[in-house]
């Protein structure tokens, strides 16, 4: 345009004005007609959040780190179908309070205009990573563990790197394709061992309920070259035990790093309903004699095999998000914590209620993903999957905070550790299952 104007400076005024107008139109509207801004786009970013100094570790009893075994990360993906932009974050931490999620979600809304319904922050549930933010509900059950203040400087860094990572991913959005598939790994086991008296304790139950499916989503670039994997598998991050003082992503982090080294693309490890599921090697005091490395083959190679069997991807992608609040009674005479006042209420009958936020992501007509801030027992997510009309139904656990263990009514009768850190009554499993299934089936 400038070349045209310089060659014919005396062109008639109205034509000149038209040229200026067209130039302005192209300048202001370039993104609207940019082919990269239409159709399905995606991007992924990996951000190191390993602390510089020693930190209080979350998981087991209160203890301070002495070093780093393996580095920990935010892994961030942004999906955009031209109408809906969805942000998924997988971070190598145990849990955060829903109030911490709300704080970060509010910042993303203010700074980047992202609606919280489209921002999911999931945790891999490693028990060897630092605390982030206030304790939230765990302080109600394990008050002795929190006789210290959380590190605000480290929390601020974690928050800033997450927000900056999302902003970076949005800038990197490019045309993409998406595929979905299943895999299977026998890297986990039911951990609710039971004695002859029927009482449960932390151990191994080879005959107990388990979920060994790997749910896999692959993102490719427009030319079919791989961009990233999203892997969904239920496993506690407890290969390393409470005596370990080295920061680690535990099995989820080690597996993610291994797959990334093998395939050359990021892997977002999304934990599932791991409330009663442990790694088959668990709670080692010393990483040198532990079995972290074995999960590279037990689970990492199985993720790679699932990826190899995933043949078809498509650029024709539609994203649809939704949310609901599932209300269920909380245990009688159980208190609450001040920073979670928005997650409870008292009904007209005087019953204290827990308000459970549940999120949904539907991708086209065959993928349904739901998430909740729960340490969910696998029987519940298994039933939801079995009753779902979507052939690919995934549960993304430890999502957007932690509101305790949610057990089946049957398992509550056996007692055990998980019952002591659950705010729910035996009605909760049915309340949650029915609400989620009704939503997936399109019922009100």
Coordinates of C-alpha atoms in Angstrom, one line a residue:
X1 CA 0.0 0.0 0.0
X2 CA 2.8 2.4 0.9
X3 CA 4.6 1.5 -2.3
X4 CA 1.4 2.3 -4.3
X5 CA 1.0 5.7 -2.6
X6 CA 4.6 6.7 -3.1
X7 CA 4.5 5.9 -6.8
X8 CA 1.3 8.0 -7.4
X9 CA 1.4 10.8 -4.8
X10 CA -1.1 12.9 -6.8
X11 CA -3.8 10.3 -6.9
X12 CA -7.3 11.7 -6.4
X13 CA -8.2 12.5 -2.8
X14 CA -11.2 10.1 -2.6
X15 CA -9.1 7.2 -3.8
X16 CA -6.3 8.2 -1.4
X17 CA -8.8 8.3 1.4
X18 CA -10.1 4.9 0.4
X19 CA -6.6 3.5 0.4
X20 CA -6.0 4.9 3.9
X21 CA -9.3 3.4 5.1
X22 CA -8.3 0.0 3.6
X23 CA -4.9 0.2 5.2
X24 CA -6.5 0.9 8.6
X25 CA -9.0 -1.9 8.1
X26 CA -6.3 -4.4 7.3
X27 CA -4.2 -3.2 10.3
X28 CA -7.1 -3.4 12.8
X29 CA -8.7 -6.5 11.4
X30 CA -5.6 -8.6 10.6
X31 CA -6.3 -11.1 13.5
X32 CA -9.9 -11.5 12.4
X33 CA -8.8 -12.7 8.9
X34 CA -5.6 -14.5 10.0
X35 CA -6.2 -18.2 9.2
X36 CA -4.3 -19.0 12.5
X37 CA -7.2 -17.4 14.4
X38 CA -9.8 -19.6 13.0
X39 CA -10.5 -23.3 13.5
X40 CA -9.0 -25.4 16.3
X41 CA -5.7 -24.1 17.9
X42 CA -3.6 -25.3 20.8
X43 CA -0.4 -24.6 22.6
X44 CA 1.6 -26.1 25.5
X45 CA 4.1 -24.6 27.9
X46 CA 6.3 -26.2 30.6
X47 CA 7.4 -24.0 33.4
X48 CA 9.9 -24.9 36.2
X49 CA 8.6 -24.2 39.7
X50 CA 11.3 -26.0 41.7
X51 CA 12.2 -23.8 44.7
X52 CA 15.6 -22.3 45.2
X53 CA 15.8 -23.1 49.0
X54 CA 14.3 -25.5 51.5
X55 CA 10.5 -25.8 51.7
X56 CA 7.9 -27.4 53.9
X57 CA 6.7 -30.5 52.0
X58 CA 3.1 -31.5 51.8
X59 CA 2.1 -35.1 52.2
X60 CA 2.7 -37.2 55.3
X61 CA 3.8 -35.3 58.4
X62 CA 5.3 -31.8 58.5
X63 CA 8.9 -31.8 57.3
X64 CA 11.3 -29.6 55.5
X65 CA 13.1 -30.4 52.3
X66 CA 16.9 -30.8 52.2
X67 CA 17.4 -30.9 48.4
X68 CA 16.0 -31.8 45.0
X69 CA 15.7 -35.3 43.6
X70 CA 13.9 -34.2 40.4
X71 CA 12.5 -30.9 39.3
X72 CA 8.9 -30.0 39.4
X73 CA 6.8 -28.1 36.9
X74 CA 3.6 -26.4 35.7
X75 CA 2.6 -28.0 32.4
X76 CA 0.0 -25.8 30.7
X77 CA -2.1 -26.3 27.6
X78 CA -4.5 -23.9 26.0
X79 CA -7.2 -25.2 23.6
X80 CA -9.2 -22.9 21.4
X81 CA -12.0 -23.8 19.0
X82 CA -12.6 -20.2 17.9
X83 CA -15.5 -19.8 20.4
X84 CA -14.2 -21.3 23.6
X85 CA -10.7 -21.0 25.0
X86 CA -9.9 -23.6 27.7
X87 CA -6.9 -23.7 30.0
X88 CA -5.7 -26.9 31.6
X89 CA -2.8 -26.8 34.1
X90 CA -1.1 -29.9 35.6
X91 CA 1.3 -29.0 38.5
X92 CA 3.6 -31.2 40.5
X93 CA 2.1 -30.5 43.9
X94 CA 0.0 -32.6 46.3
X95 CA -3.1 -30.4 46.9
X96 CA -4.0 -26.7 47.2
X97 CA -7.0 -25.2 49.0
X98 CA -9.9 -24.2 46.8
X99 CA -9.3 -20.7 48.1
X100 CA -5.9 -20.7 46.5
X101 CA -7.5 -21.8 43.2
X102 CA -10.0 -19.0 43.5
X103 CA -7.2 -16.5 44.1
X104 CA -5.4 -17.6 40.9
X105 CA -8.6 -17.9 38.9
X106 CA -9.5 -14.3 39.9
X107 CA -6.1 -13.1 38.7
X108 CA -6.5 -14.9 35.4
X109 CA -9.9 -13.3 35.0
X110 CA -8.6 -9.8 35.8
X111 CA -5.3 -10.0 33.8
X112 CA -6.2 -12.2 30.9
X113 CA -10.0 -12.2 30.8
X114 CA -10.3 -16.0 31.3
X115 CA -13.6 -17.2 32.8
X116 CA -12.9 -19.5 35.8
X117 CA -15.2 -22.2 34.2
X118 CA -12.6 -22.4 31.5
X119 CA -9.6 -22.7 33.8
X120 CA -8.8 -26.0 35.4
X121 CA -5.8 -26.4 37.8
X122 CA -5.1 -30.0 38.5
X123 CA -2.4 -31.4 40.8
X124 CA -0.4 -34.6 40.3
X125 CA -0.6 -35.4 44.0
X126 CA 3.0 -36.0 44.7
X127 CA 3.7 -36.2 48.4
X128 CA 7.3 -34.8 48.0
X129 CA 6.6 -31.3 46.7
X130 CA 6.3 -28.0 48.6
X131 CA 3.2 -26.5 50.2
X132 CA 1.4 -23.8 48.1
X133 CA -0.9 -21.3 49.8
X134 CA -3.0 -21.8 53.0
X135 CA -3.7 -25.3 54.2
X136 CA -7.5 -25.1 53.7
X137 CA -9.5 -28.1 54.8
X138 CA -6.5 -30.3 55.9
X139 CA -6.1 -27.9 58.9
X140 CA -9.5 -29.1 60.1
X141 CA -8.3 -32.7 60.3
X142 CA -4.6 -32.4 60.9
X143 CA -4.1 -29.1 62.8
X144 CA -0.9 -30.3 64.5
X145 CA 0.7 -30.5 61.0
X146 CA 0.2 -26.8 60.3
X147 CA 1.9 -25.1 63.2
X148 CA 3.8 -22.9 60.8
X149 CA 3.0 -20.3 58.2
X150 CA 3.1 -21.1 54.6
X151 CA 5.8 -19.5 52.4
X152 CA 4.1 -16.5 50.8
X153 CA 7.1 -15.8 48.6
X154 CA 7.2 -19.2 47.1
X155 CA 3.4 -19.2 46.7
X156 CA 3.6 -15.9 44.9
X157 CA 6.2 -17.3 42.5
X158 CA 4.1 -20.3 41.8
X159 CA 1.1 -18.1 41.0
X160 CA 3.1 -15.7 38.8
X161 CA 4.7 -18.5 36.8
X162 CA 1.3 -20.1 36.2
X163 CA -0.3 -16.9 35.0
X164 CA 2.8 -16.0 32.9
X165 CA 2.7 -19.5 31.5
X166 CA -0.9 -19.2 30.5
X167 CA -0.2 -15.9 28.8
X168 CA 2.8 -17.4 26.9
X169 CA 0.7 -20.4 25.8
X170 CA -2.0 -18.1 24.4
X171 CA 0.6 -16.3 22.3
X172 CA 1.8 -19.6 20.9
X173 CA -1.6 -20.9 19.8
X174 CA -1.4 -22.5 16.4
X175 CA -3.6 -24.7 14.2
X176 CA -3.8 -28.1 15.7
X177 CA -5.5 -31.5 15.7
X178 CA -6.8 -33.7 18.5
X179 CA -7.1 -37.4 19.0
X180 CA -8.2 -39.6 21.9
X181 CA -7.7 -43.2 23.0
X182 CA -7.3 -45.7 25.8
X183 CA -4.3 -47.5 27.3
X184 CA -3.8 -49.8 30.3
X185 CA -1.1 -50.1 33.0
X186 CA -0.9 -52.3 36.1
X187 CA 1.2 -49.8 38.0
X188 CA -1.4 -49.3 40.7
X189 CA -3.2 -51.3 43.3
X190 CA -6.1 -50.8 45.8
X191 CA -4.5 -49.7 49.1
X192 CA -7.4 -50.4 51.5
X193 CA -6.2 -53.6 53.1
X194 CA -8.6 -55.1 55.5
X195 CA -8.0 -57.4 58.5
X196 CA -10.1 -60.3 59.7
X197 CA -12.2 -57.8 61.7
X198 CA -13.1 -56.0 58.4
X199 CA -11.3 -52.8 59.5
X200 CA -9.4 -51.0 56.8
X201 CA -5.8 -49.9 57.0
X202 CA -3.2 -48.5 54.5
X203 CA -1.6 -51.5 52.7
X204 CA -2.5 -53.5 49.6
X205 CA -5.7 -55.2 48.5
X206 CA -5.1 -57.0 45.2
X207 CA -8.7 -58.0 45.1
X208 CA -10.0 -54.5 45.8
X209 CA -11.5 -52.1 43.2
X210 CA -9.0 -50.4 40.9
X211 CA -8.9 -48.4 37.8
X212 CA -6.0 -49.3 35.5
X213 CA -7.2 -47.5 32.3
X214 CA -5.1 -44.7 30.8
X215 CA -7.1 -42.0 29.2
X216 CA -5.1 -40.3 26.5
X217 CA -5.5 -37.1 24.5
X218 CA -3.0 -36.2 21.9
X219 CA -2.5 -32.8 20.4
X220 CA -0.8 -32.6 17.0
X221 CA 0.3 -29.6 14.9
X222 CA -1.6 -29.0 11.7
X223 CA 0.9 -31.0 9.7
X224 CA 0.5 -34.0 12.0
X225 CA 3.7 -33.7 14.0
X226 CA 3.1 -34.2 17.7
X227 CA 2.6 -31.3 20.0
X228 CA 1.7 -32.7 23.5
X229 CA 0.0 -35.5 25.3
X230 CA -2.5 -35.4 28.2
X231 CA -2.5 -38.6 30.2
X232 CA -5.1 -39.5 32.8
X233 CA -4.3 -42.3 35.3
X234 CA -5.1 -42.9 38.9
X235 CA -2.2 -43.3 41.3
X236 CA -1.1 -41.9 44.6
X237 CA 2.2 -39.9 44.4
X238 CA 3.6 -42.0 47.3
X239 CA 6.4 -44.1 46.0
X240 CA 8.6 -42.0 48.3
X241 CA 7.6 -42.1 51.9
X242 CA 7.5 -39.6 54.7
X243 CA 11.2 -40.1 55.5
X244 CA 12.1 -38.7 52.1
X245 CA 13.2 -35.1 52.3
X246 CA 14.1 -34.5 48.7
X247 CA 11.7 -32.6 46.4
X248 CA 10.2 -34.8 43.7
X249 CA 7.3 -35.2 41.4
X250 CA 7.2 -38.8 42.6
X251 CA 5.8 -41.4 40.1
X252 CA 3.6 -38.9 38.1
X253 CA 6.5 -36.4 37.7
X254 CA 9.1 -39.1 36.9
X255 CA 6.8 -40.7 34.3
X256 CA 6.0 -37.4 32.7
X257 CA 9.7 -36.6 32.4
X258 CA 10.5 -40.0 30.9
X259 CA 7.7 -39.9 28.3
X260 CA 8.9 -36.4 27.3
X261 CA 12.4 -37.6 26.9
X262 CA 11.3 -40.5 24.7
X263 CA 8.8 -38.6 22.6
X264 CA 10.2 -35.1 22.6
X265 CA 6.9 -33.5 23.5
X266 CA 5.4 -32.3 26.9
X267 CA 3.1 -34.7 28.8
X268 CA 0.5 -33.3 31.2
X269 CA 0.0 -36.1 33.8
X270 CA -3.6 -35.8 35.1
X271 CA -4.3 -37.9 38.2
X272 CA -7.6 -39.7 38.4
X273 CA -9.8 -41.1 41.2
X274 CA -6.8 -42.2 43.4
X275 CA -8.4 -41.9 46.8
X276 CA -8.0 -45.7 47.4
X277 CA -5.3 -46.4 44.8
X278 CA -1.6 -46.6 45.6
X279 CA 1.5 -47.2 43.4
X280 CA 2.4 -50.9 43.5
X281 CA 5.8 -49.9 45.0
X282 CA 5.0 -47.4 47.8
X283 CA 6.5 -45.4 50.7
X284 CA 10.3 -45.9 50.3
X285 CA 12.5 -43.9 52.7
X286 CA 15.5 -43.7 50.3
X287 CA 15.2 -43.0 46.6
X288 CA 18.4 -45.0 46.0
X289 CA 16.6 -48.2 47.0
X290 CA 13.2 -47.1 46.0
X291 CA 11.4 -48.0 42.8
X292 CA 10.7 -44.7 41.2
X293 CA 12.7 -45.6 38.1
X294 CA 10.5 -48.7 37.6
X295 CA 7.4 -46.6 36.9
X296 CA 9.1 -45.5 33.7
X297 CA 8.4 -49.0 32.3
X298 CA 5.3 -49.8 34.4
X299 CA 3.5 -46.7 33.4
X300 CA 5.6 -44.5 31.1
X301 CA 6.0 -47.2 28.4
X302 CA 2.3 -48.0 28.6
X303 CA 1.5 -44.3 27.9
X304 CA 3.9 -44.4 24.9
X305 CA 2.2 -47.6 23.7
X306 CA -1.3 -46.0 24.0
X307 CA 0.0 -43.1 22.0
X308 CA 1.3 -45.4 19.3
X309 CA -2.1 -47.1 19.0
X310 CA -3.8 -43.7 18.6
X311 CA -3.9 -43.3 14.8
X312 CA -6.6 -40.7 14.1
X313 CA -6.7 -37.0 14.9
X314 CA -9.0 -34.3 13.7
X315 CA -8.9 -30.5 13.3
X316 CA -12.7 -30.4 13.6
X317 CA -13.0 -29.7 17.3
X318 CA -15.8 -28.2 19.4
X319 CA -15.2 -27.3 23.1
X320 CA -18.1 -26.9 25.5
X321 CA -17.6 -26.2 29.3
X322 CA -20.1 -26.3 32.1
X323 CA -20.2 -26.2 35.9
X324 CA -22.5 -27.3 38.7
X325 CA -22.6 -27.3 42.5
X326 CA -23.4 -30.7 44.1
X327 CA -24.7 -30.3 47.6
X328 CA -24.3 -33.0 50.1
X329 CA -24.5 -33.1 53.9
X330 CA -21.3 -32.9 55.9
X331 CA -20.5 -34.9 59.0
X332 CA -22.5 -34.0 62.0
X333 CA -20.6 -31.8 64.5
X334 CA -17.7 -31.3 62.0
X335 CA -16.4 -27.7 61.9
X336 CA -15.1 -25.8 59.0
X337 CA -12.3 -23.4 58.0
X338 CA -12.8 -19.7 57.4
X339 CA -11.2 -19.4 54.0
X340 CA -13.7 -22.0 52.6
X341 CA -16.9 -20.3 53.8
X342 CA -18.1 -20.1 50.2
X343 CA -18.0 -24.0 50.0
X344 CA -20.6 -24.6 52.8
X345 CA -24.0 -23.5 53.9
X346 CA -26.7 -24.5 56.4
X347 CA -30.1 -25.4 55.1
X348 CA -33.5 -24.6 56.6
X349 CA -33.4 -27.9 58.6
X350 CA -30.2 -26.9 60.2
X351 CA -28.1 -29.4 58.3
X352 CA -24.6 -28.2 57.3
X353 CA -24.0 -28.7 53.6
X354 CA -20.8 -29.1 51.6
X355 CA -21.0 -27.3 48.2
X356 CA -18.9 -29.3 45.8
X357 CA -17.9 -27.5 42.6
X358 CA -17.9 -29.9 39.6
X359 CA -16.6 -28.9 36.2
X360 CA -17.3 -30.4 32.7
X361 CA -15.5 -30.3 29.4
X362 CA -17.1 -31.8 26.3
X363 CA -15.0 -32.3 23.2
X364 CA -17.1 -33.0 20.2
X365 CA -19.7 -35.8 20.7
X366 CA -17.5 -38.5 22.1
X367 CA -15.3 -37.0 24.9
X368 CA -16.6 -35.9 28.3
X369 CA -14.2 -34.9 31.1
X370 CA -15.4 -34.0 34.6
X371 CA -13.3 -32.7 37.5
X372 CA -13.8 -32.0 41.2
X373 CA -11.6 -30.9 44.1
X374 CA -11.7 -34.4 45.6
X375 CA -9.6 -37.4 46.6
X376 CA -12.2 -39.7 45.0
X377 CA -12.6 -43.4 45.4
X378 CA -12.2 -45.2 42.1
X379 CA -15.5 -47.0 42.3
X380 CA -17.3 -43.7 41.9
X381 CA -15.5 -42.6 38.8
X382 CA -15.7 -46.1 37.4
X383 CA -19.5 -46.1 37.8
X384 CA -19.8 -42.7 36.2
X385 CA -17.8 -43.9 33.2
X386 CA -19.9 -47.0 32.9
X387 CA -23.1 -45.0 32.9
X388 CA -21.9 -42.2 30.7
X389 CA -23.2 -42.0 27.1
X390 CA -19.7 -40.7 26.0
X391 CA -17.3 -43.4 24.8
X392 CA -14.4 -41.5 26.3
X393 CA -15.3 -40.3 29.8
X394 CA -12.4 -39.2 32.0
X395 CA -12.3 -38.0 35.6
X396 CA -9.6 -35.4 36.3
X397 CA -8.9 -35.6 40.0
X398 CA -7.4 -33.1 42.5
X399 CA -9.0 -30.4 40.4
X400 CA -9.2 -26.7 41.5
X401 CA -8.5 -27.5 45.2
X402 CA -9.0 -30.2 47.8
X403 CA -12.2 -30.9 49.7
X404 CA -11.2 -34.2 51.3
X405 CA -11.7 -37.9 50.6
X406 CA -15.0 -39.0 49.2
X407 CA -15.7 -42.7 49.8
X408 CA -18.4 -45.1 48.9
X409 CA -21.0 -45.8 51.5
X410 CA -19.7 -49.4 51.8
X411 CA -16.1 -48.3 52.3
X412 CA -17.1 -45.9 55.1
X413 CA -18.3 -48.9 57.2
X414 CA -14.8 -50.3 57.1
X415 CA -13.3 -47.2 58.7
X416 CA -9.6 -46.4 58.1
X417 CA -7.5 -43.4 57.5
X418 CA -9.5 -42.0 54.6
X419 CA -12.7 -41.8 56.7
X420 CA -10.9 -39.6 59.3
X421 CA -10.0 -37.0 56.6
X422 CA -13.4 -36.9 54.9
X423 CA -16.1 -34.3 55.7
X424 CA -18.8 -36.4 54.0
X425 CA -21.7 -38.7 55.1
X426 CA -22.5 -42.0 53.4
X427 CA -24.9 -40.1 51.2
X428 CA -22.2 -38.3 49.3
X429 CA -21.2 -40.9 46.8
X430 CA -24.8 -41.3 45.5
X431 CA -25.3 -37.5 45.5
X432 CA -22.2 -36.9 43.4
X433 CA -22.7 -39.9 41.1
X434 CA -26.3 -39.2 40.3
X435 CA -25.6 -35.5 39.7
X436 CA -22.7 -36.1 37.4
X437 CA -24.4 -38.9 35.4
X438 CA -27.6 -36.9 35.0
X439 CA -25.5 -34.1 33.6
X440 CA -23.7 -36.4 31.2
X441 CA -27.0 -37.9 30.1
X442 CA -28.5 -34.5 29.5
X443 CA -31.0 -34.8 32.3
X444 CA -31.9 -31.9 34.6

